[in-house]
XYZ file of C-alpha atoms in Angstrom:
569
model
C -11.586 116.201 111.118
C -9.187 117.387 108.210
C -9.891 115.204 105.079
C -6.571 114.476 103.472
C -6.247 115.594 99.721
C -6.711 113.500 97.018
C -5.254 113.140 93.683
C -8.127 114.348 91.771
C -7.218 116.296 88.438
C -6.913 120.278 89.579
C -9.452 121.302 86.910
C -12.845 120.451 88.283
C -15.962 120.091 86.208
C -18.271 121.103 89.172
C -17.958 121.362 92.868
C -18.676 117.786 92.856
C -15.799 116.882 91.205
C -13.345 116.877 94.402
C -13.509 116.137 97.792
C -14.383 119.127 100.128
C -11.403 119.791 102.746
C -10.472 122.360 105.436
C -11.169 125.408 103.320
C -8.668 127.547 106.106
C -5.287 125.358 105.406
C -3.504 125.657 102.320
C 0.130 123.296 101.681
C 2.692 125.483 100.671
C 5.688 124.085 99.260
C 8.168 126.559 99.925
C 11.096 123.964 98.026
C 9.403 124.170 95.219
C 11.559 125.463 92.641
C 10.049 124.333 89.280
C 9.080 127.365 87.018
C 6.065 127.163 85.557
C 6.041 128.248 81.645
C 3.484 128.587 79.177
C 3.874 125.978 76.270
C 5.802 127.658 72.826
C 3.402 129.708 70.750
C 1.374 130.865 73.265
C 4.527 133.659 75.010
C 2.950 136.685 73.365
C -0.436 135.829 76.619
C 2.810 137.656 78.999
C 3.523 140.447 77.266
C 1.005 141.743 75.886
C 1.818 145.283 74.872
C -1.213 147.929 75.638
C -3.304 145.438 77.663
C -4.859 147.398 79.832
C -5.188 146.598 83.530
C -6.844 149.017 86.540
C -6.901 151.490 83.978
C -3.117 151.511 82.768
C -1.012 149.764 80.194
C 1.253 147.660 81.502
C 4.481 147.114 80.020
C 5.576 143.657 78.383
C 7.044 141.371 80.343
C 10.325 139.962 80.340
C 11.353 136.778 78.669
C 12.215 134.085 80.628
C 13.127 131.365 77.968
C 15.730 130.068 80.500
C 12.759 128.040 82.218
C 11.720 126.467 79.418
C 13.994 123.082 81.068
C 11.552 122.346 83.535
C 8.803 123.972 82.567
C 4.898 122.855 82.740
C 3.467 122.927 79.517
C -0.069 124.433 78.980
C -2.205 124.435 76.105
C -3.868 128.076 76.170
C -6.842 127.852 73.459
C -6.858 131.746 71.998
C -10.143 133.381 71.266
C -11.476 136.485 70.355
C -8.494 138.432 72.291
C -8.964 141.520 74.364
C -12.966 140.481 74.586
C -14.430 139.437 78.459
C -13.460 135.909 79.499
C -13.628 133.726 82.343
C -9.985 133.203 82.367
C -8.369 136.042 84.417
C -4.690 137.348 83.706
C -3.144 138.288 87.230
C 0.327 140.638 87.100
C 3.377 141.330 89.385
C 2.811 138.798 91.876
C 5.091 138.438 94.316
C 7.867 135.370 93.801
C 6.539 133.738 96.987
C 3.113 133.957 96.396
C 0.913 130.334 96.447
C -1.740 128.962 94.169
C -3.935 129.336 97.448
C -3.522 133.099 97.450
C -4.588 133.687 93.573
C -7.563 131.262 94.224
C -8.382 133.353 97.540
C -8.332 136.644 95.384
C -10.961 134.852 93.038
C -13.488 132.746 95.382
C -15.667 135.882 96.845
C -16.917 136.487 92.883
C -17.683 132.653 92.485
C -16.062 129.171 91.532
C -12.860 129.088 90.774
C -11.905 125.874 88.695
C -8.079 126.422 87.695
C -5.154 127.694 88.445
C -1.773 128.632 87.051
C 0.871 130.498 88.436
C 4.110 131.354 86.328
C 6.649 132.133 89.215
C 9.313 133.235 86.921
C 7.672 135.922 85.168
C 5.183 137.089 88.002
C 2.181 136.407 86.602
C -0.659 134.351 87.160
C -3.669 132.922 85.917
C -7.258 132.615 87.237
C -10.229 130.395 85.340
C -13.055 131.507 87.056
C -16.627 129.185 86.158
C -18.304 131.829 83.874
C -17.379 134.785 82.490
C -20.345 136.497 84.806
C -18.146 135.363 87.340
C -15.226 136.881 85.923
C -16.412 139.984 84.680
C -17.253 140.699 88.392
C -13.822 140.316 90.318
C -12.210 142.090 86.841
C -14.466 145.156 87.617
C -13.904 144.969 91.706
C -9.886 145.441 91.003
C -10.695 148.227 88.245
C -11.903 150.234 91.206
C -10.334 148.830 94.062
C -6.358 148.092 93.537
C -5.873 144.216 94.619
C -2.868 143.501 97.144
C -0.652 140.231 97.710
C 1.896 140.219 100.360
C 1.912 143.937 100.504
C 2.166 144.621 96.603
C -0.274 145.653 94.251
C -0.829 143.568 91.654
C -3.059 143.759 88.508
C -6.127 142.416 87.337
C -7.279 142.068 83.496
C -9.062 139.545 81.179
C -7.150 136.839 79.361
C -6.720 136.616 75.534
C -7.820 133.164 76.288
C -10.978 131.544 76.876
C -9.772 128.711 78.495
C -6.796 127.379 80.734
C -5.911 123.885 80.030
C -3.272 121.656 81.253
C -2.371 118.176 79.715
C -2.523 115.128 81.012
C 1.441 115.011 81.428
C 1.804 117.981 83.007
C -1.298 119.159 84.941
C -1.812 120.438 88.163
C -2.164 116.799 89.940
C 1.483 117.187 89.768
C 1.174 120.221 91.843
C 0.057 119.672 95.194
C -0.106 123.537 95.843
C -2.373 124.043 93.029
C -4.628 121.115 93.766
C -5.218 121.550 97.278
C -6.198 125.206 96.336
C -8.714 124.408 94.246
C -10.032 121.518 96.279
C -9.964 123.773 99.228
C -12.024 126.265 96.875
C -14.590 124.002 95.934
C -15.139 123.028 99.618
C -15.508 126.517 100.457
C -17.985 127.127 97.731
C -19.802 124.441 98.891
C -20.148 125.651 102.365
C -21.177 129.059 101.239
C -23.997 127.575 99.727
C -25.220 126.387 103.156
C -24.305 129.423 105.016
C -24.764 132.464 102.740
C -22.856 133.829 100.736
C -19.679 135.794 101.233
C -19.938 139.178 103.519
C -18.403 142.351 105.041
C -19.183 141.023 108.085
C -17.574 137.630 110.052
C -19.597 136.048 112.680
C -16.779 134.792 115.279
C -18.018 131.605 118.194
C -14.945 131.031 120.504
C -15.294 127.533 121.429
C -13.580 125.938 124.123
C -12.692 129.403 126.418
C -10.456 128.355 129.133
C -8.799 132.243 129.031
C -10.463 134.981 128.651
C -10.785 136.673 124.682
C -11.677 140.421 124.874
C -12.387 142.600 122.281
C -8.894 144.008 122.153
C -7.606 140.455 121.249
C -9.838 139.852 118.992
C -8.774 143.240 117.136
C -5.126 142.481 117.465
C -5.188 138.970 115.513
C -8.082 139.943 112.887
C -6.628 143.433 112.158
C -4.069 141.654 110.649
C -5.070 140.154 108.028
C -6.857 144.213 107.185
C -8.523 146.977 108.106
C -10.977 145.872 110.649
C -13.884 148.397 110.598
C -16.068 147.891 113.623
C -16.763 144.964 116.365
C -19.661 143.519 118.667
C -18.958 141.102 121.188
C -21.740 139.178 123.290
C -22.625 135.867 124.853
C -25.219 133.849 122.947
C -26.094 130.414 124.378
C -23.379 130.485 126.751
C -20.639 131.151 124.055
C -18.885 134.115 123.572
C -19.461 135.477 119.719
C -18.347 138.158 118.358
C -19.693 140.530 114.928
C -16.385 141.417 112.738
C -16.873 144.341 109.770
C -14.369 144.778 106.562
C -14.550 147.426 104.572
C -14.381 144.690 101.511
C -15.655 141.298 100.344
C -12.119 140.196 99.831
C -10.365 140.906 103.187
C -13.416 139.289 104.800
C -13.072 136.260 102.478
C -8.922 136.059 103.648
C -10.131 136.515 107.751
C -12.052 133.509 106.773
C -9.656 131.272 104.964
C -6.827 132.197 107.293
C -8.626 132.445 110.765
C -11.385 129.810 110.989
C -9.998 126.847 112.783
C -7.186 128.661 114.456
C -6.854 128.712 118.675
C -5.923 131.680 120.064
C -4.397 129.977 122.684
C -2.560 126.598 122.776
C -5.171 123.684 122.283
C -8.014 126.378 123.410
C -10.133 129.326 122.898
C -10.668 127.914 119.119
C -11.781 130.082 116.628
C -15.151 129.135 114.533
C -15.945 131.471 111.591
C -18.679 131.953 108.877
C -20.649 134.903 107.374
C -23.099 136.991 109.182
C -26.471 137.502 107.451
C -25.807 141.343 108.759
C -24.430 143.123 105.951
C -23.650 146.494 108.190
C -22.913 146.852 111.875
C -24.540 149.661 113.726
C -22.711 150.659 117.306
C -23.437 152.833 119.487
C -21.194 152.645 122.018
C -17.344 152.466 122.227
C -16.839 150.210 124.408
C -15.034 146.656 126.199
C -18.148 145.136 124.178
C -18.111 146.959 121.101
C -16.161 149.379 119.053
C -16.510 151.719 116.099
C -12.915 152.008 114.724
C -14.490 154.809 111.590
C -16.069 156.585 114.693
C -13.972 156.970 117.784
C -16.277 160.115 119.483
C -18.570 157.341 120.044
C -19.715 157.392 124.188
C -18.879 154.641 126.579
C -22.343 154.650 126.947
C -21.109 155.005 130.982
C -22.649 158.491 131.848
C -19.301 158.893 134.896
C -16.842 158.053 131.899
C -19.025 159.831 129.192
C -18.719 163.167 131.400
C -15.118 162.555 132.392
C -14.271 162.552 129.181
C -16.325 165.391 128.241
C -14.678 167.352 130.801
C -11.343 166.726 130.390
C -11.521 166.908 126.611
C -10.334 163.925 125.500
C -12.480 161.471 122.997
C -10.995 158.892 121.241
C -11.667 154.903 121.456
C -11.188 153.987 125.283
C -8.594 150.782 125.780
C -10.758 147.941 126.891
C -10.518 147.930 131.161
C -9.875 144.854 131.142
C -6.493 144.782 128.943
C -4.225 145.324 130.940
C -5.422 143.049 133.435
C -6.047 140.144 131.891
C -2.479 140.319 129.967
C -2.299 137.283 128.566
C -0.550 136.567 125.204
C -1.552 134.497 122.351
C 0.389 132.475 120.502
C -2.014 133.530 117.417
C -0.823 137.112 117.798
C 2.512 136.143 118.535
C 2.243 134.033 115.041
C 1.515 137.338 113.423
C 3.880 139.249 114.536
C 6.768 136.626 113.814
C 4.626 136.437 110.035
C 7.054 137.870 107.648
C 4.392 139.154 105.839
C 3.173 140.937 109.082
C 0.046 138.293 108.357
C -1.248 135.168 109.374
C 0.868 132.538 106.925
C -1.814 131.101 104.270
C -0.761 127.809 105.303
C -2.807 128.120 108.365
C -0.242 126.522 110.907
C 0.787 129.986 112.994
C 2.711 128.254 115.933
C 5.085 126.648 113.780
C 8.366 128.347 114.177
C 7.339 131.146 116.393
C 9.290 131.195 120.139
C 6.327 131.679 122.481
C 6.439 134.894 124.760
C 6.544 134.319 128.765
C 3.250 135.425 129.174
C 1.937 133.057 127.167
C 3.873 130.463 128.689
C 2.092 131.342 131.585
C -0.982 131.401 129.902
C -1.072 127.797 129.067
C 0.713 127.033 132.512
C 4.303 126.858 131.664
C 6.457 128.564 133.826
C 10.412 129.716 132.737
C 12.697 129.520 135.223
C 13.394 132.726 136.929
C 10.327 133.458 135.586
C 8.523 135.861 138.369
C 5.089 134.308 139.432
C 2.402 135.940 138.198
C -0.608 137.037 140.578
C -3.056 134.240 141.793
C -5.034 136.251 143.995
C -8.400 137.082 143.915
C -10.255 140.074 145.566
C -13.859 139.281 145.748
C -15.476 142.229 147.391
C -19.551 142.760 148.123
C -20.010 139.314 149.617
C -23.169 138.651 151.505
C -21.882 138.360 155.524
C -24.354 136.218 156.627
C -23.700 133.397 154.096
C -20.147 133.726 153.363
C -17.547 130.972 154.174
C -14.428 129.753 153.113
C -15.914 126.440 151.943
C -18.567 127.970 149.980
C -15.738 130.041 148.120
C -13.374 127.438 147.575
C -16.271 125.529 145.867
C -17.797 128.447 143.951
C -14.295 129.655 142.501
C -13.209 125.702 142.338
C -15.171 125.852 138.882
C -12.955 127.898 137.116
C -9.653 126.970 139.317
C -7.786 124.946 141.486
C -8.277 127.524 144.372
C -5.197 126.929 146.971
C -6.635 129.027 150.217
C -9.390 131.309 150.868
C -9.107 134.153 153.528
C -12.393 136.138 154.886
C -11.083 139.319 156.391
C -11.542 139.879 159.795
C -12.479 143.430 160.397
C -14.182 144.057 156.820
C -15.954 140.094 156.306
C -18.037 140.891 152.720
C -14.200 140.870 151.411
C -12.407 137.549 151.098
C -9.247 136.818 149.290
C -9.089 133.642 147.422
C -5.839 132.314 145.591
C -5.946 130.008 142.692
C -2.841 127.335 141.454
C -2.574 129.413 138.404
C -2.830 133.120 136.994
C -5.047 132.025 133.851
C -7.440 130.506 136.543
C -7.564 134.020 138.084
C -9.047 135.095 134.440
C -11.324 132.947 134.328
C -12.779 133.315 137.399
C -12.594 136.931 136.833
C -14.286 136.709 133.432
C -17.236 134.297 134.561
C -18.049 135.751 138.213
C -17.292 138.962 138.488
C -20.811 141.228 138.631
C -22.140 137.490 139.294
C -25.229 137.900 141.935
C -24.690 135.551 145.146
C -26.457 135.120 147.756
C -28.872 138.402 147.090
C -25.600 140.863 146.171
C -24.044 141.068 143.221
C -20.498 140.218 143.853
C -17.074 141.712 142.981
C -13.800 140.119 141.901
C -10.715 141.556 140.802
C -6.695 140.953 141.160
C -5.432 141.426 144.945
C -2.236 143.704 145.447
C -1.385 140.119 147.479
C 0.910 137.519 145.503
C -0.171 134.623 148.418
C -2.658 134.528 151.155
C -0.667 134.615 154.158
C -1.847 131.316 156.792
C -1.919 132.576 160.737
C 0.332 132.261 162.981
C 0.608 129.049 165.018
C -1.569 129.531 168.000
C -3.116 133.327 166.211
C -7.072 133.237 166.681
C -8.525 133.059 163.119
C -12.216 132.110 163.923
C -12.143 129.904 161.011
C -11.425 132.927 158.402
C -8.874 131.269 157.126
C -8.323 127.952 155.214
C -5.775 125.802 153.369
C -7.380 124.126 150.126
C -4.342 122.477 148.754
C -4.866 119.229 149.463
C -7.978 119.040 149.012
C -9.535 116.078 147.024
C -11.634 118.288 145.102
C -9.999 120.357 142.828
C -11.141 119.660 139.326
C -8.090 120.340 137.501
C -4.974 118.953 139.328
C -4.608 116.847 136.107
C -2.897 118.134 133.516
C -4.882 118.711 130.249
C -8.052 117.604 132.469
C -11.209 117.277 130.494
C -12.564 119.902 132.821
C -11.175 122.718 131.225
C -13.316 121.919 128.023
C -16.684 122.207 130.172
C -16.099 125.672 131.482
C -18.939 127.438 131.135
C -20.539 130.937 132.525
C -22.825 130.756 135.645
C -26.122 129.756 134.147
C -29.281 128.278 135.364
C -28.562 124.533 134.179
C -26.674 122.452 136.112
C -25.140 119.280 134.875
C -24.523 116.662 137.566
C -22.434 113.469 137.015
C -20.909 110.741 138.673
C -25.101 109.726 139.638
C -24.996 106.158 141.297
C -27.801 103.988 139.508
C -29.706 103.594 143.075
C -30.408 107.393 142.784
C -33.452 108.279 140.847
C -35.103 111.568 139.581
C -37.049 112.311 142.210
C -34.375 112.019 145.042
C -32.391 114.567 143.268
C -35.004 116.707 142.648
C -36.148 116.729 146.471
C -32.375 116.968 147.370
C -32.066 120.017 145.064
C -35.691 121.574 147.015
C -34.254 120.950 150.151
C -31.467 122.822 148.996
C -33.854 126.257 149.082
C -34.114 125.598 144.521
C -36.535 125.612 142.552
C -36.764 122.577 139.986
C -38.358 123.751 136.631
C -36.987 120.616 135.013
C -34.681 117.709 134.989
C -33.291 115.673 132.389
C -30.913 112.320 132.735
C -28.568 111.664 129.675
C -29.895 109.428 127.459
C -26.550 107.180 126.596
C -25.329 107.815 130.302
C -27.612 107.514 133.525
C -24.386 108.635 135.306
C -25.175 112.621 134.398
C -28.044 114.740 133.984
C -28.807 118.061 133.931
C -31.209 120.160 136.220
C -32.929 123.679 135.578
C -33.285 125.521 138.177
C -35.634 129.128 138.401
C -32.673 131.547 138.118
C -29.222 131.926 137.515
C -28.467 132.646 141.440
C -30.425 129.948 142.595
C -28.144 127.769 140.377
C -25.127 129.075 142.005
C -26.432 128.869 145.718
C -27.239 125.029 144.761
C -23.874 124.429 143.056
C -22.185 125.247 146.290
C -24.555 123.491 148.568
C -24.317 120.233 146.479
C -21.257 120.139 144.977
C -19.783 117.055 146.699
C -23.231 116.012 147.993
C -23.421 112.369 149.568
C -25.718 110.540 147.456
C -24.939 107.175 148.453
C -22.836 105.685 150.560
C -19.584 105.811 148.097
C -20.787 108.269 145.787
C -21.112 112.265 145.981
C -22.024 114.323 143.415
C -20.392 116.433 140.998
C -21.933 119.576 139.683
C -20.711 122.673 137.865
C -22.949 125.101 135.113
C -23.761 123.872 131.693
C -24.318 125.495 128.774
C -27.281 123.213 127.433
C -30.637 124.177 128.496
C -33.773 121.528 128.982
């Protein structure tokens, strides 16, 4: 939960000083159209003639005495001028640019504990903590020009040793200002716990109803900069992905502007915090991972490695699966509407931004006149002998509300199997396909089919064929259904629920045996007898038992529920 900000002074003492907050969400108060001006006396601090900054001297500033109405006074205490300080003089900032984006250009070099930003002549100022501090991010931008919105702007010492602000007119008037520094603090904070900043972002997707590939990921973080290499891979049941910058800084912004976010509505959330990897080494260029500095990379797929020898063509391969999972985020769409061609610092993408069909679709909208997208599965390499509708519709049922399910007659290891809706297709796609059932490792893919067709009144079907759609078992005929939280990969835990209090360990456990499993442990919730969760010896033992007792009678008004967890025992 979000802690609201408070109306702390803006020029903390220590990180203790404010309250931490959401370190990703900045305020920004576009209406604000007070100019901030430095108090008489001090003018000659924005134009200083010969100052030297990334190596060239910049020219003075112009006077903007015409703001002087309703202006912020600040008392700058002058020391020593043109020797290192922690107070850091920031020039040709955009007009737009926030409080939160000079504090962002500070925070990778260390605390930042005020702020000013002097809209009408494009400046800004930093106080960094120490001049250690300061000296650092000074000597970064000598050698590495820093950006805001798309302009370079320029980095230099102060004259002054300290940026105050009186009690009048400090920066608790500013809410901009003060949320950027509390949000700073916060983030400092964390970084203490975690490590400090890094080239490299560890990414956890929580919450993945749709499928995220490594092309999505590429298309939202790319935007915020150059995105230098990628690793995807499941780690206690949760997709994670390894994220390289060529810089500190644009990791830093990734961070700020990213961590929080959904890349879908209300789903597929993004978590983000530094890796302790400070370099990513791939090998292969691939729908897992990608090299973007080295696209002669193999596929690490000796067919496609050759093919490609052959036919002389290297280059970074398009993930397989993008165009056929096809499903558009709002996050990208966010970036894309950005005028900045970035995420907004504010952190709220969807506000604003028209959502595209497809990702409509995607969160189960549909336009009218809208064509319907494919809910059809192919699942191909079935095992014959224990194949059958019912087993499907309950298999697939954990990642959809699956509508009908068709073995074909002359060819029955294939089976179409449609879902209520084309994201449910993804999943299932996502989580089973490869999957091994019943001895063989299964195949699923889209069908060339938009429905599967029902016989014919009085056609001979054998019982191939069958009608699911009013069944009393689909999981997620609610809308917004809890169930599409729990979603998890095939694994070898299963959590059970809806356990009648009669019904003790043992009885499930023998249930489970006579079931053909083996029970390596079991586990009841502690705050609720109603669920529990049951290791089994392998992954395809779980799903043979998740289709045999799924819906098992364990009393005489209660049945079980099961699907895969990602806990283990």
């Amino acid at each position: 939960m979000k802690r609201p900000f408070s109306n702390n002074p803006a020029r903390p003492t220590s990180p203790e000083s404010s309250p931490p907050c959401s370190p990703h969400i900045f305020p920004h108060d576009d209406d604000d159209k007070e100019m901030l001006q430095v108090q008489r006396g001090s003018d000659e601090l924005l134009s200083q003639t010969g100052a030297v900054s990334n190596g060239s001297v910049m020219s003075p500033a112009p006077n903007h005495a015409d703001n002087n109405n309703d202006a912020k006074k600040v008392k700058l205490d002058t020391k020593n001028p043109g020797a290192p300080s922690r107070v850091i003089h920031i020039r040709n900032i955009p007009n737009e640019v926030t409080e939160a984006e000079i504090v962002h250009l500070g925070i990778p070099f260390g605390k930042v504990t005020n702020v000013l930003v002097l809209k009408g002549k494009n400046q800004a100022f930093l106080e960094m903590s120490d001049e250690v501090c300061a000296t650092t991010m000074v000597n970064y931008f000598t050698n590495c020009t820093a950006q805001l919105r798309g302009r370079a702007v320029y980095v230099q010492f102060s004259n002054h040793k300290e940026l105050k602000t009186d009690q009048t007119h400090s920066n608790a008037q500013n809410p901009s200002a003060q949320a950027a520094l509390q949000a700073a603090q916060a983030l400092v904070n964390q970084t203490d716990t975690q490590g400090g900043p890094n080239t490299v972002l560890r990414v956890i997707v929580e919450h993945m109803i749709y499928p995220v590939t490594l092309d999505v990921l590429y298309q939202i973080f790319s935007r915020v900069g150059k995105v230098l290499k990628i690793v995807t891979f499941t780690k206690n049941n949760t997709f994670q992905a390894l994220i390289q910058y060529p810089d500190v800084v644009t990791a830093q912004a990734a961070k700020m502007t990213l961590d929080g976010q959904n890349i879908y509505n209300a789903c597929c959330t993004l978590r983000i915090e530094y890796s302790k990897l400070s370099n990513l080494n791939v090998k292969y260029n691939n729908d897992k991972s990608r090299d973007y500095t080295n696209p002669n990379l193999p596929t690490g797929d000796p067919a496609l490695d050759s093919a490609l020898a052959i036919g002389g063509a290297p280059g970074v391969l398009a993930s397989p699966f993008a165009a056929m999972h096809g499903l558009s985020s709002p996050l990208t769409a966010a970036y894309g509407a950005s005028p900045a061609g970035g995420m907004p610092f504010t952190g709220m993408p969807l506000a604003g931004v028209t959502p595209t069909a497809a990702a409509l679709g995607a969160a189960g909208i549909r336009l009218p006149g809208q064509p319907s997208p494919n809910c059809v599965l192919l699942v191909s390499n079935l095992n014959e002998e224990m194949v059958t509708p019912d087993a499907l519709f309950t298999l697939f049922g954990v990642y959809g509300d699956v509508q009908r399910v068709k073995i074909l007659f002359n060819k029955k290891d294939n089976a179409l199997v449609q879902m209520s809706e084309p994201h449910q297709t993804q999943l299932a796609i996502s989580h089973l396909d490869k999957m091994k059932t019943w001895g063989k490792q299964i195949r699923v893919t889209l069908s060339k089919h938009q429905t599967v067709q029902l016989p014919k009144e009085g056609q001979p079907d054998a019982g191939l064929t069958k009608d699911y759609s009013n069944s009393p078992l689909h999981r997620f005929k609610k809308p917004g259904s809890k169930n599409y939280q729990n979603i998890y990969p095939p694994s070898a835990t299963l959590h059970l629920s809806n356990i009648p209090p009669t019904v003790d360990e043992e009885q499930i456990k023998e249930a489970f045996t006579h079931a053909g499993a083996s029970v390596k442990a079991f586990k009841f919730f502690p705050k609720d007898r109603k669920m529990a969760l049951i290791q089994l010896g392998s992954v395809e033992e779980a799903i043979a038992a998740l289709i045999k007792m799924h819906n098992f009678q364990l009393s005489d008004s209660s049945h079980l529920r099961v699907s895969f967890s990602k806990s283990t025992i």
